[in-house]
Amino acid sequence: QVQLVESGGGLVQPGGSLRLACAASGSIFRLSAVSWYRQAPGKQREFVAFITIGGTTNYADSVKGRFTISRDNAKNTVYLQMNSLKPEDTAVYYCNAVGTGFWGHGTQVTVSS
């Protein structure tokens, strides 16, 4: 099974920024769309962002204008730049290679004063 590893999470104040990364073994991201999901305590997992093989992006309404998903196929890595963070963005963030069944184990993002 392919390994996906998320990184870049941490504690930030409201209005701050973080950049998450999802690195995959092999080169599966070159052949897959990639999505980010998040799950807050006591809540359902929710879609955050999506990027196709060709680089087309899509975002949940709650993060549009604040988050940017990008990919670097040479590094087999997908990023999620998060700006203007809000307390409601607090969650564990997961990446997924769409259609493969491969998920990372998540990285914690906490937005609090």
mmCIF file of C-alpha atoms in Angstrom:
data_model
loop_
_atom_site.group_PDB
_atom_site.id
_atom_site.type_symbol
_atom_site.label_atom_id
_atom_site.label_comp_id
_atom_site.label_asym_id
_atom_site.label_seq_id
_atom_site.Cartn_x
_atom_site.Cartn_y
_atom_site.Cartn_z
ATOM 1 C CA GLN A 1 0.000 0.000 0.000
ATOM 2 C CA VAL A 2 1.133 3.544 -0.780
ATOM 3 C CA GLN A 3 1.960 5.800 2.170
ATOM 4 C CA LEU A 4 0.646 9.376 2.375
ATOM 5 C CA VAL A 5 2.043 11.654 5.080
ATOM 6 C CA GLU A 6 0.542 15.020 6.039
ATOM 7 C CA SER A 7 2.620 17.694 7.755
ATOM 8 C CA GLY A 8 2.566 21.390 8.588
ATOM 9 C CA GLY A 9 -0.179 21.524 11.181
ATOM 10 C CA GLY A 10 0.122 23.405 14.437
ATOM 11 C CA LEU A 11 -1.329 26.074 16.697
ATOM 12 C CA VAL A 12 -2.001 29.536 15.256
ATOM 13 C CA GLN A 13 -3.991 32.581 16.296
ATOM 14 C CA PRO A 14 -7.084 33.677 14.385
ATOM 15 C CA GLY A 15 -6.033 35.471 11.210
ATOM 16 C CA GLY A 16 -2.816 33.501 10.951
ATOM 17 C CA SER A 17 -1.581 31.177 8.218
ATOM 18 C CA LEU A 18 -0.343 27.625 7.809
ATOM 19 C CA ARG A 19 0.789 25.566 4.847
ATOM 20 C CA LEU A 20 0.030 21.875 4.929
ATOM 21 C CA ALA A 21 1.837 19.323 2.791
ATOM 22 C CA CYS A 22 0.912 15.810 1.750
ATOM 23 C CA ALA A 23 3.789 13.705 0.500
ATOM 24 C CA ALA A 24 3.261 10.330 -1.127
ATOM 25 C CA SER A 25 5.593 7.443 -1.754
ATOM 26 C CA GLY A 26 6.004 6.557 -5.393
ATOM 27 C CA SER A 27 4.406 8.761 -8.021
ATOM 28 C CA ILE A 28 0.692 8.143 -7.532
ATOM 29 C CA PHE A 29 -0.148 11.867 -7.417
ATOM 30 C CA ARG A 30 0.888 12.158 -11.049
ATOM 31 C CA LEU A 31 -1.975 9.814 -11.910
ATOM 32 C CA SER A 32 -4.592 10.953 -9.394
ATOM 33 C CA ALA A 33 -6.684 13.908 -8.403
ATOM 34 C CA VAL A 34 -6.022 14.825 -4.775
ATOM 35 C CA SER A 35 -8.385 16.122 -2.130
ATOM 36 C CA TRP A 36 -8.126 17.548 1.372
ATOM 37 C CA TYR A 37 -10.722 16.768 4.029
ATOM 38 C CA ARG A 38 -10.977 17.808 7.656
ATOM 39 C CA GLN A 39 -12.713 16.526 10.753
ATOM 40 C CA ALA A 40 -13.359 18.601 13.850
ATOM 41 C CA PRO A 41 -14.126 17.074 17.270
ATOM 42 C CA GLY A 42 -17.700 15.829 17.401
ATOM 43 C CA LYS A 43 -18.341 16.637 13.738
ATOM 44 C CA GLN A 44 -18.515 14.768 10.454
ATOM 45 C CA ARG A 45 -15.592 14.729 8.055
ATOM 46 C CA GLU A 46 -16.019 17.484 5.472
ATOM 47 C CA PHE A 47 -14.581 18.256 2.075
ATOM 48 C CA VAL A 48 -12.096 21.132 1.926
ATOM 49 C CA ALA A 49 -10.371 21.276 -1.473
ATOM 50 C CA PHE A 50 -9.719 19.279 -4.633
ATOM 51 C CA ILE A 51 -7.183 19.428 -7.457
ATOM 52 C CA THR A 52 -7.297 17.456 -10.700
ATOM 53 C CA ILE A 53 -4.413 15.876 -12.565
ATOM 54 C CA GLY A 54 -4.460 18.884 -14.874
ATOM 55 C CA GLY A 55 -4.432 21.386 -12.013
ATOM 56 C CA THR A 56 -8.067 22.486 -11.916
ATOM 57 C CA THR A 57 -9.141 23.302 -8.354
ATOM 58 C CA ASN A 58 -12.346 23.304 -6.360
ATOM 59 C CA TYR A 59 -13.069 24.435 -2.795
ATOM 60 C CA ALA A 60 -15.697 24.185 -0.126
ATOM 61 C CA ASP A 61 -17.634 27.427 0.256
ATOM 62 C CA SER A 62 -16.360 27.797 3.807
ATOM 63 C CA VAL A 63 -12.731 28.151 2.658
ATOM 64 C CA LYS A 64 -13.023 29.884 -0.724
ATOM 65 C CA GLY A 65 -10.810 32.936 -0.930
ATOM 66 C CA ARG A 66 -8.750 31.831 2.066
ATOM 67 C CA PHE A 67 -7.291 28.411 1.139
ATOM 68 C CA THR A 68 -5.287 27.430 -1.948
ATOM 69 C CA ILE A 69 -4.539 23.877 -3.047
ATOM 70 C CA SER A 70 -1.577 23.211 -5.335
ATOM 71 C CA ARG A 71 0.538 20.310 -6.492
ATOM 72 C CA ASP A 72 4.164 19.667 -7.362
ATOM 73 C CA ASN A 73 4.243 16.440 -9.326
ATOM 74 C CA ALA A 74 8.038 16.381 -9.461
ATOM 75 C CA LYS A 75 8.074 16.200 -5.661
ATOM 76 C CA ASN A 76 4.967 14.000 -5.496
ATOM 77 C CA THR A 77 3.517 16.474 -3.018
ATOM 78 C CA VAL A 78 0.259 18.398 -2.673
ATOM 79 C CA TYR A 79 -0.050 21.552 -0.576
ATOM 80 C CA LEU A 80 -2.830 23.410 1.162
ATOM 81 C CA GLN A 81 -2.047 27.055 1.898
ATOM 82 C CA MET A 82 -4.413 28.315 4.593
ATOM 83 C CA ASN A 83 -4.718 32.052 5.225
ATOM 84 C CA SER A 84 -6.999 34.150 7.413
ATOM 85 C CA LEU A 85 -7.586 31.166 9.648
ATOM 86 C CA LYS A 86 -10.647 31.073 11.884
ATOM 87 C CA PRO A 87 -11.361 29.068 15.036
ATOM 88 C CA GLU A 88 -13.872 27.004 13.060
ATOM 89 C CA ASP A 89 -11.002 25.791 10.858
ATOM 90 C CA THR A 90 -9.725 23.779 13.820
ATOM 91 C CA ALA A 91 -9.667 20.117 12.788
ATOM 92 C CA VAL A 92 -7.520 17.213 11.768
ATOM 93 C CA TYR A 93 -6.720 17.600 8.071
ATOM 94 C CA TYR A 94 -6.375 14.562 5.801
ATOM 95 C CA CYS A 95 -5.256 14.163 2.207
ATOM 96 C CA ASN A 96 -6.558 11.565 -0.221
ATOM 97 C CA ALA A 97 -5.473 10.310 -3.625
ATOM 98 C CA VAL A 98 -8.878 10.196 -5.247
ATOM 99 C CA GLY A 99 -10.037 6.817 -6.471
ATOM 100 C CA THR A 100 -7.153 4.894 -4.914
ATOM 101 C CA GLY A 101 -8.354 4.379 -1.352
ATOM 102 C CA PHE A 102 -5.129 5.918 -0.046
ATOM 103 C CA TRP A 103 -5.416 8.331 2.901
ATOM 104 C CA GLY A 104 -2.903 9.894 5.224
ATOM 105 C CA HIS A 105 -3.216 9.765 9.003
ATOM 106 C CA GLY A 106 -3.853 13.485 9.350
ATOM 107 C CA THR A 107 -2.245 16.601 10.778
ATOM 108 C CA GLN A 108 -3.786 18.695 13.564
ATOM 109 C CA VAL A 109 -4.627 22.340 12.923
ATOM 110 C CA THR A 110 -5.703 24.406 15.924
ATOM 111 C CA VAL A 111 -6.786 28.035 15.575
ATOM 112 C CA SER A 112 -7.139 29.681 18.957
ATOM 113 C CA SER A 113 -6.223 32.809 20.864
#
